[in-house]
Short mmCIF file of C-alpha atoms and ligand atoms in Angstrom, two decimals:
data_model
loop_
_atom_site.label_atom_id
_atom_site.label_comp_id
_atom_site.label_asym_id
_atom_site.label_seq_id
_atom_site.Cartn_x
_atom_site.Cartn_y
_atom_site.Cartn_z
CA UNK A 20 -33.49 -34.49 116.55
CA UNK A 21 -35.90 -36.33 115.33
CA UNK A 22 -36.09 -39.38 112.84
CA UNK A 23 -37.22 -38.82 109.51
CA UNK A 24 -38.58 -41.38 107.26
CA UNK A 25 -35.39 -41.17 104.70
CA UNK A 26 -32.68 -39.59 107.46
CA UNK A 27 -31.90 -41.72 110.25
CA UNK A 28 -29.46 -40.34 112.77
CA UNK A 29 -28.02 -41.92 116.44
CA UNK A 30 -25.46 -41.04 118.68
CA UNK A 31 -22.70 -43.19 120.15
CA UNK A 32 -19.19 -42.18 121.74
CA UNK A 33 -20.03 -38.37 120.92
CA UNK A 34 -20.42 -39.29 117.18
CA UNK A 35 -23.73 -38.48 115.51
CA UNK A 36 -24.74 -40.40 112.86
CA UNK A 37 -26.55 -39.49 109.70
CA UNK A 38 -28.05 -41.95 107.83
CA UNK A 39 -29.10 -41.76 103.93
CA UNK A 40 -32.23 -43.96 104.24
CA UNK A 41 -34.35 -44.34 100.82
CA UNK A 42 -32.57 -47.30 99.02
CA UNK A 43 -35.35 -48.11 97.16
CA UNK A 44 -34.40 -44.91 94.89
CA UNK A 45 -30.84 -45.34 95.49
CA UNK A 46 -30.80 -42.38 97.67
CA UNK A 47 -31.84 -39.69 95.41
CA UNK A 48 -32.35 -36.21 97.05
CA UNK A 49 -35.69 -34.74 97.29
CA UNK A 50 -36.50 -31.09 98.78
CA UNK A 51 -37.57 -32.61 102.09
CA UNK A 52 -34.37 -34.92 102.07
CA UNK A 53 -32.31 -31.34 101.40
CA UNK A 54 -35.11 -29.66 104.07
CA UNK A 55 -33.99 -32.44 106.78
CA UNK A 56 -30.27 -31.96 106.30
CA UNK A 57 -30.12 -28.64 106.42
CA UNK A 58 -32.36 -28.97 109.97
CA UNK A 59 -30.08 -31.58 111.15
CA UNK A 60 -26.66 -29.72 110.17
CA UNK A 61 -27.58 -26.74 111.92
CA UNK A 62 -28.86 -28.21 115.12
CA UNK A 63 -25.78 -30.61 116.19
CA UNK A 64 -26.36 -31.07 119.84
CA UNK A 65 -23.13 -29.56 121.99
CA UNK A 66 -21.80 -32.96 123.01
CA UNK A 67 -21.07 -34.24 119.76
CA UNK A 68 -17.53 -34.13 118.48
CA UNK A 69 -17.35 -36.00 115.22
CA UNK A 70 -20.26 -36.77 112.49
CA UNK A 71 -20.25 -39.35 110.15
CA UNK A 72 -23.03 -38.87 106.93
CA UNK A 73 -23.62 -42.95 105.37
CA UNK A 74 -25.88 -44.28 103.59
CA UNK A 75 -28.23 -47.46 103.44
CA UNK A 76 -28.13 -49.88 100.51
CA UNK A 77 -25.65 -50.24 98.05
CA UNK A 78 -25.04 -46.34 96.71
CA UNK A 79 -24.13 -43.62 98.52
CA UNK A 80 -26.43 -41.51 97.05
CA UNK A 81 -28.03 -40.88 92.71
CA UNK A 82 -28.37 -37.54 93.36
CA UNK A 83 -31.45 -35.33 92.76
CA UNK A 84 -34.71 -36.74 92.45
CA UNK A 85 -35.46 -36.66 88.93
CA UNK A 86 -38.92 -37.63 89.48
CA UNK A 87 -39.19 -34.42 91.11
CA UNK A 88 -37.66 -32.49 88.61
CA UNK A 89 -41.00 -30.76 87.08
CA UNK A 90 -41.52 -27.71 85.26
CA UNK A 91 -39.73 -24.86 86.90
CA UNK A 92 -39.73 -21.49 85.81
CA UNK A 93 -36.17 -19.54 85.91
CA UNK A 94 -36.79 -18.30 89.42
CA UNK A 95 -38.00 -21.82 90.89
CA UNK A 96 -34.68 -22.68 89.50
CA UNK A 97 -32.82 -20.72 91.34
CA UNK A 98 -34.31 -20.61 94.29
CA UNK A 99 -34.01 -24.37 94.02
CA UNK A 100 -30.44 -24.44 93.66
CA UNK A 101 -29.98 -21.84 96.63
CA UNK A 102 -31.73 -24.23 99.08
CA UNK A 103 -29.25 -26.69 98.13
CA UNK A 104 -26.40 -24.21 99.01
CA UNK A 105 -27.30 -23.33 102.20
CA UNK A 106 -28.73 -26.75 103.28
CA UNK A 107 -24.54 -27.60 101.75
CA UNK A 108 -23.41 -24.72 103.52
CA UNK A 109 -24.64 -26.39 106.85
CA UNK A 110 -22.52 -29.41 106.25
CA UNK A 111 -19.23 -27.45 105.20
CA UNK A 112 -19.54 -25.41 108.00
CA UNK A 113 -21.03 -27.72 110.60
CA UNK A 114 -19.92 -26.93 114.41
CA UNK A 115 -17.82 -30.57 113.52
CA UNK A 116 -16.14 -32.24 111.01
CA UNK A 117 -17.95 -34.18 108.55
CA UNK A 118 -16.83 -37.94 107.52
CA UNK A 119 -18.68 -39.23 104.64
CA UNK A 120 -18.68 -43.47 103.97
CA UNK A 121 -18.99 -43.66 100.21
CA UNK A 122 -19.85 -46.62 98.20
CA UNK A 123 -21.46 -47.25 95.00
CA UNK A 124 -23.33 -44.65 93.13
CA UNK A 125 -21.81 -40.99 94.76
CA UNK A 126 -23.42 -39.29 91.13
CA UNK A 127 -24.30 -35.61 90.97
CA UNK A 128 -26.13 -34.12 93.70
CA UNK A 129 -24.78 -36.76 95.95
CA UNK A 130 -21.05 -36.04 94.54
CA UNK A 131 -22.20 -32.61 95.74
CA UNK A 132 -23.09 -33.47 99.39
CA UNK A 133 -19.88 -35.27 99.41
CA UNK A 134 -17.77 -32.60 98.32
CA UNK A 135 -19.23 -30.93 101.32
CA UNK A 136 -17.99 -33.12 103.99
CA UNK A 137 -14.82 -33.12 105.11
CA UNK A 138 -13.28 -36.04 104.74
CA UNK A 139 -14.44 -39.11 102.35
CA UNK A 140 -13.69 -42.71 102.57
CA UNK A 141 -15.08 -44.87 99.62
CA UNK A 142 -15.58 -48.56 99.83
CA UNK A 143 -14.27 -50.16 96.18
CA UNK A 144 -17.86 -50.10 94.64
CA UNK A 145 -17.76 -46.43 95.05
CA UNK A 146 -18.37 -44.70 91.60
CA UNK A 147 -18.25 -40.81 90.77
CA UNK A 148 -19.97 -39.18 87.78
CA UNK A 149 -21.55 -36.17 86.85
CA UNK A 150 -24.18 -37.11 84.76
CA UNK A 151 -26.20 -33.61 84.97
CA UNK A 152 -24.22 -33.11 81.79
CA UNK A 153 -25.90 -36.06 80.02
CA UNK A 154 -29.12 -35.13 81.47
CA UNK A 155 -29.55 -31.57 80.18
CA UNK A 156 -29.29 -29.53 83.09
CA UNK A 157 -26.35 -28.53 85.42
CA UNK A 158 -24.89 -28.93 88.77
CA UNK A 159 -27.04 -26.53 90.97
CA UNK A 160 -25.69 -27.80 94.59
CA UNK A 161 -22.46 -26.25 94.52
CA UNK A 162 -20.77 -28.91 92.78
CA UNK A 163 -19.09 -26.09 90.34
CA UNK A 164 -17.10 -24.48 93.27
CA UNK A 165 -16.08 -27.43 95.60
CA UNK A 166 -16.05 -30.40 93.08
CA UNK A 167 -13.70 -28.12 90.91
CA UNK A 168 -11.65 -27.49 93.79
CA UNK A 169 -11.12 -31.04 94.70
CA UNK A 170 -10.26 -32.58 91.44
CA UNK A 171 -9.64 -28.90 89.08
CA UNK A 172 -11.95 -27.38 86.72
CA UNK A 173 -10.78 -29.56 83.86
CA UNK A 174 -11.55 -32.53 85.21
CA UNK A 175 -14.60 -31.59 86.25
CA UNK A 176 -15.48 -30.31 82.52
CA UNK A 177 -14.50 -33.76 80.84
CA UNK A 178 -16.63 -35.31 83.75
CA UNK A 179 -19.55 -33.54 82.36
CA UNK A 180 -18.86 -33.05 78.96
CA UNK A 181 -18.32 -36.74 78.19
CA UNK A 182 -19.87 -38.57 81.30
CA UNK A 183 -17.00 -39.91 82.72
CA UNK A 184 -17.20 -42.59 85.38
CA UNK A 185 -14.62 -42.54 88.12
CA UNK A 186 -13.67 -45.78 89.45
CA UNK A 187 -12.89 -45.46 93.86
CA UNK A 188 -9.29 -45.82 92.95
CA UNK A 189 -9.00 -43.54 90.69
CA UNK A 190 -11.07 -41.24 92.51
CA UNK A 191 -8.58 -41.42 95.24
CA UNK A 192 -5.78 -40.53 93.12
CA UNK A 193 -7.35 -37.18 91.82
CA UNK A 194 -8.49 -35.92 95.11
CA UNK A 195 -12.16 -37.62 95.48
CA UNK A 196 -11.64 -39.18 98.55
CA UNK A 197 -8.93 -38.81 100.95
CA UNK A 198 -9.60 -43.21 101.86
CA UNK A 199 -10.30 -46.10 99.71
CA UNK A 200 -11.35 -49.66 101.82
CA UNK A 201 -12.54 -52.39 101.00
CA UNK A 202 -16.48 -53.28 100.74
CA UNK A 203 -18.29 -52.99 104.10
CA UNK A 204 -15.48 -51.48 105.85
CA UNK A 205 -16.44 -47.95 105.25
CA UNK A 206 -17.77 -47.64 108.40
CA UNK A 207 -15.38 -49.04 110.65
CA UNK A 208 -12.82 -46.90 108.75
CA UNK A 209 -15.00 -43.75 109.32
CA UNK A 210 -15.19 -44.54 113.06
CA UNK A 211 -11.46 -44.62 113.28
CA UNK A 212 -11.13 -41.40 111.61
CA UNK A 213 -13.70 -39.69 113.98
CA UNK A 214 -11.72 -41.19 116.64
CA UNK A 215 -8.68 -39.61 115.97
CA UNK A 216 -10.66 -36.58 115.04
CA UNK A 217 -12.37 -36.50 118.63
CA UNK A 218 -8.79 -36.50 120.43
CA UNK A 219 -7.79 -33.04 118.65
CA UNK A 220 -7.91 -29.94 120.55
CA UNK A 221 -11.39 -28.31 119.45
CA UNK A 222 -9.71 -25.35 118.73
CA UNK A 223 -7.65 -27.28 116.01
CA UNK A 224 -10.89 -28.54 114.70
CA UNK A 225 -12.57 -25.60 114.70
CA UNK A 226 -9.83 -23.92 112.98
CA UNK A 227 -9.58 -26.48 110.09
CA UNK A 228 -13.68 -26.40 109.42
CA UNK A 229 -14.37 -22.91 109.94
CA UNK A 230 -10.98 -20.78 109.25
CA UNK A 231 -8.87 -22.94 106.53
CA UNK A 232 -11.61 -22.56 104.00
CA UNK A 233 -11.77 -18.46 104.78
CA UNK A 234 -8.05 -18.66 104.15
CA UNK A 235 -8.40 -20.73 100.84
CA UNK A 236 -10.88 -18.07 99.29
CA UNK A 237 -8.83 -14.72 100.69
CA UNK A 238 -6.13 -13.27 98.92
CA UNK A 239 -2.42 -13.89 99.81
CA UNK A 240 -1.92 -11.00 102.12
CA UNK A 241 -5.43 -11.51 104.02
CA UNK A 242 -4.88 -15.15 104.70
CA UNK A 243 -1.64 -15.20 106.02
CA UNK A 244 -2.73 -12.62 108.66
CA UNK A 245 -5.65 -14.52 109.19
CA UNK A 246 -3.52 -17.61 109.84
CA UNK A 247 -1.29 -15.24 112.27
CA UNK A 248 -4.61 -14.70 114.11
CA UNK A 249 -5.51 -18.32 113.93
CA UNK A 250 -2.33 -19.53 114.75
CA UNK A 251 -2.10 -17.10 118.37
CA UNK A 252 -5.93 -18.26 119.14
CA UNK A 253 -4.83 -22.04 118.99
CA UNK A 254 -1.44 -21.73 120.45
CA UNK A 255 -3.22 -19.78 123.35
CA UNK A 256 -6.12 -22.12 124.64
CA UNK A 257 -4.81 -24.35 127.67
CA UNK A 258 -5.63 -27.47 125.51
CA UNK A 259 -2.64 -26.41 123.61
CA UNK A 260 -0.65 -25.45 126.13
CA UNK A 261 -0.99 -28.78 128.06
CA UNK A 262 -0.37 -30.71 124.68
CA UNK A 263 3.08 -28.50 124.42
CA UNK A 264 4.00 -29.32 128.07
CA UNK A 265 3.10 -33.51 127.33
CA UNK A 266 4.92 -33.30 124.19
CA UNK A 267 8.06 -31.63 125.81
CA UNK A 268 8.06 -34.14 128.78
CA UNK A 269 7.92 -37.16 127.25
CA UNK A 270 4.03 -37.75 127.46
CA UNK A 271 3.20 -37.20 124.19
CA UNK A 272 3.23 -39.50 121.26
CA UNK A 273 5.63 -39.08 118.27
CA UNK A 274 4.50 -38.72 114.97
CA UNK A 275 3.36 -41.28 113.05
CA UNK A 276 2.68 -43.30 116.72
C1 1HE B 30 -34.28 -42.58 90.78
C2 1HE B 30 -32.92 -41.73 90.80
C3 1HE B 30 -32.97 -40.80 91.07
C4 1HE B 30 -32.51 -43.97 90.73
N1 1HE B 30 -33.66 -39.57 90.70
N2 1HE B 30 -34.85 -41.73 90.97
N3 1HE B 30 -28.61 -38.49 88.69
C5 1HE B 30 -28.63 -39.35 87.99
O1 1HE B 30 -28.68 -39.05 86.54
C6 1HE B 30 -28.63 -40.43 88.09
C7 1HE B 30 -29.52 -41.69 87.89
N4 1HE B 30 -29.43 -43.08 88.55
C8 1HE B 30 -28.67 -44.00 87.84
O2 1HE B 30 -28.00 -44.41 87.02
C9 1HE B 30 -29.37 -45.21 88.52
O3 1HE B 30 -30.29 -45.08 89.00
C10 1HE B 30 -27.81 -45.66 89.75
C11 1HE B 30 -26.31 -45.97 88.74
C12 1HE B 30 -27.66 -44.93 90.34
C13 1HE B 30 -28.18 -47.34 90.19
O4 1HE B 30 -28.48 -48.20 89.33
P1 1HE B 30 -29.62 -49.76 89.50
O5 1HE B 30 -29.62 -50.53 88.87
O6 1HE B 30 -29.06 -49.81 91.29
O7 1HE B 30 -30.87 -48.79 90.24
P2 1HE B 30 -32.21 -48.48 89.18
O8 1HE B 30 -33.13 -49.46 88.86
O9 1HE B 30 -31.97 -47.62 87.99
O10 1HE B 30 -33.20 -47.55 90.29
C14 1HE B 30 -33.57 -48.04 91.23
C15 1HE B 30 -34.83 -47.01 91.28
O11 1HE B 30 -34.63 -45.72 92.05
C16 1HE B 30 -35.94 -46.72 90.43
O12 1HE B 30 -36.92 -46.97 90.55
P3 1HE B 30 -37.65 -47.60 90.35
O13 1HE B 30 -39.46 -47.08 90.91
O14 1HE B 30 -38.45 -47.82 88.90
O15 1HE B 30 -37.68 -48.82 91.12
C17 1HE B 30 -35.15 -45.29 89.77
O16 1HE B 30 -35.92 -44.39 89.03
C18 1HE B 30 -35.03 -44.76 90.91
N5 1HE B 30 -33.76 -44.11 90.97
N6 1HE B 30 -31.66 -42.59 90.69
C19 1HE B 30 -35.31 -40.40 90.92
N7 1HE B 30 -31.55 -39.65 90.43
C20 1HE B 30 -28.83 -29.96 92.77
S1 1HE B 30 -28.69 -30.48 91.64
C21 1HE B 30 -27.99 -31.93 91.50
C22 1HE B 30 -28.43 -32.48 89.93
C23 1HE B 30 -28.27 -33.91 89.67
O17 1HE B 30 -27.98 -34.72 90.84
S2 1HE B 30 -28.42 -34.98 88.34
C24 1HE B 30 -27.66 -35.81 88.38
C25 1HE B 30 -28.97 -37.17 88.42
#
């Protein structure tokens, strides 16, 4: 796990911090950065329990680096989009949950990256848009699947047809982020969330990241069967049995404590 000029990584307390570090271009994402993201997310050290994806500067990401959008052939266009799909799948199916800290622009490919993360914390400066519509292109980084799932196809269609921009507050209401916080407090909030995630049984975290999305994609009967299998596997783990005993003997926190 090395350091790349445009992405910085750091480990503290079993949390891996991955930082987009190209503020002079508003963290616009070129092919090298996508490849580096894929390499990092594909090789998470085994001691890591949670990942926080954040950024340098005032913006999370201005999306695809438009300066690299040269004349592409049809085939090159498909490969380019598939490269994003592969990289963003490594985020969605990372070995541990990924918390994104958003601020400023979270647009185009930046929003597609955020949508591949499991929890999104938005500072109040965050704004969301899909300028692909205005640039004469289409989302290519999995947005039509992941963003439409978060906010519904109708809202995504509106964003792309009209260039509509959602504020942090409205974004939270429609499901673009699960949390909203004051400016400059995103990392603190993400750390607090990471602390809760790292305290969970590993099998619960694994099921939420690897199994739940597949259940959502499956038909009802297959989904229910997968749920039963996962529930049985999770409850069988010694960690789960210990937690149940702790609760029944009054040693565990109650809900909300
Ligand atoms: C860029 C990019 C970029 C900034 N590619 N260079 N994304 C967009 O259509 C968003 C385009 N960007 C913007 O609308 C604005 O830059 C922001 C609202 C994000 C920020 O505004 P601001 O005033 O803070 O910065 P700026 O002055 O516009 O930009 C600073 C520099 O970053 C400038 O370069 P400079 O050399 O003149 O200093 C900009 O050119 C550069 N920059 N954004 C390249 N995106 C998998 S497919 C996904 C498809 C998409 O993501 S399409 C959406 C692309």
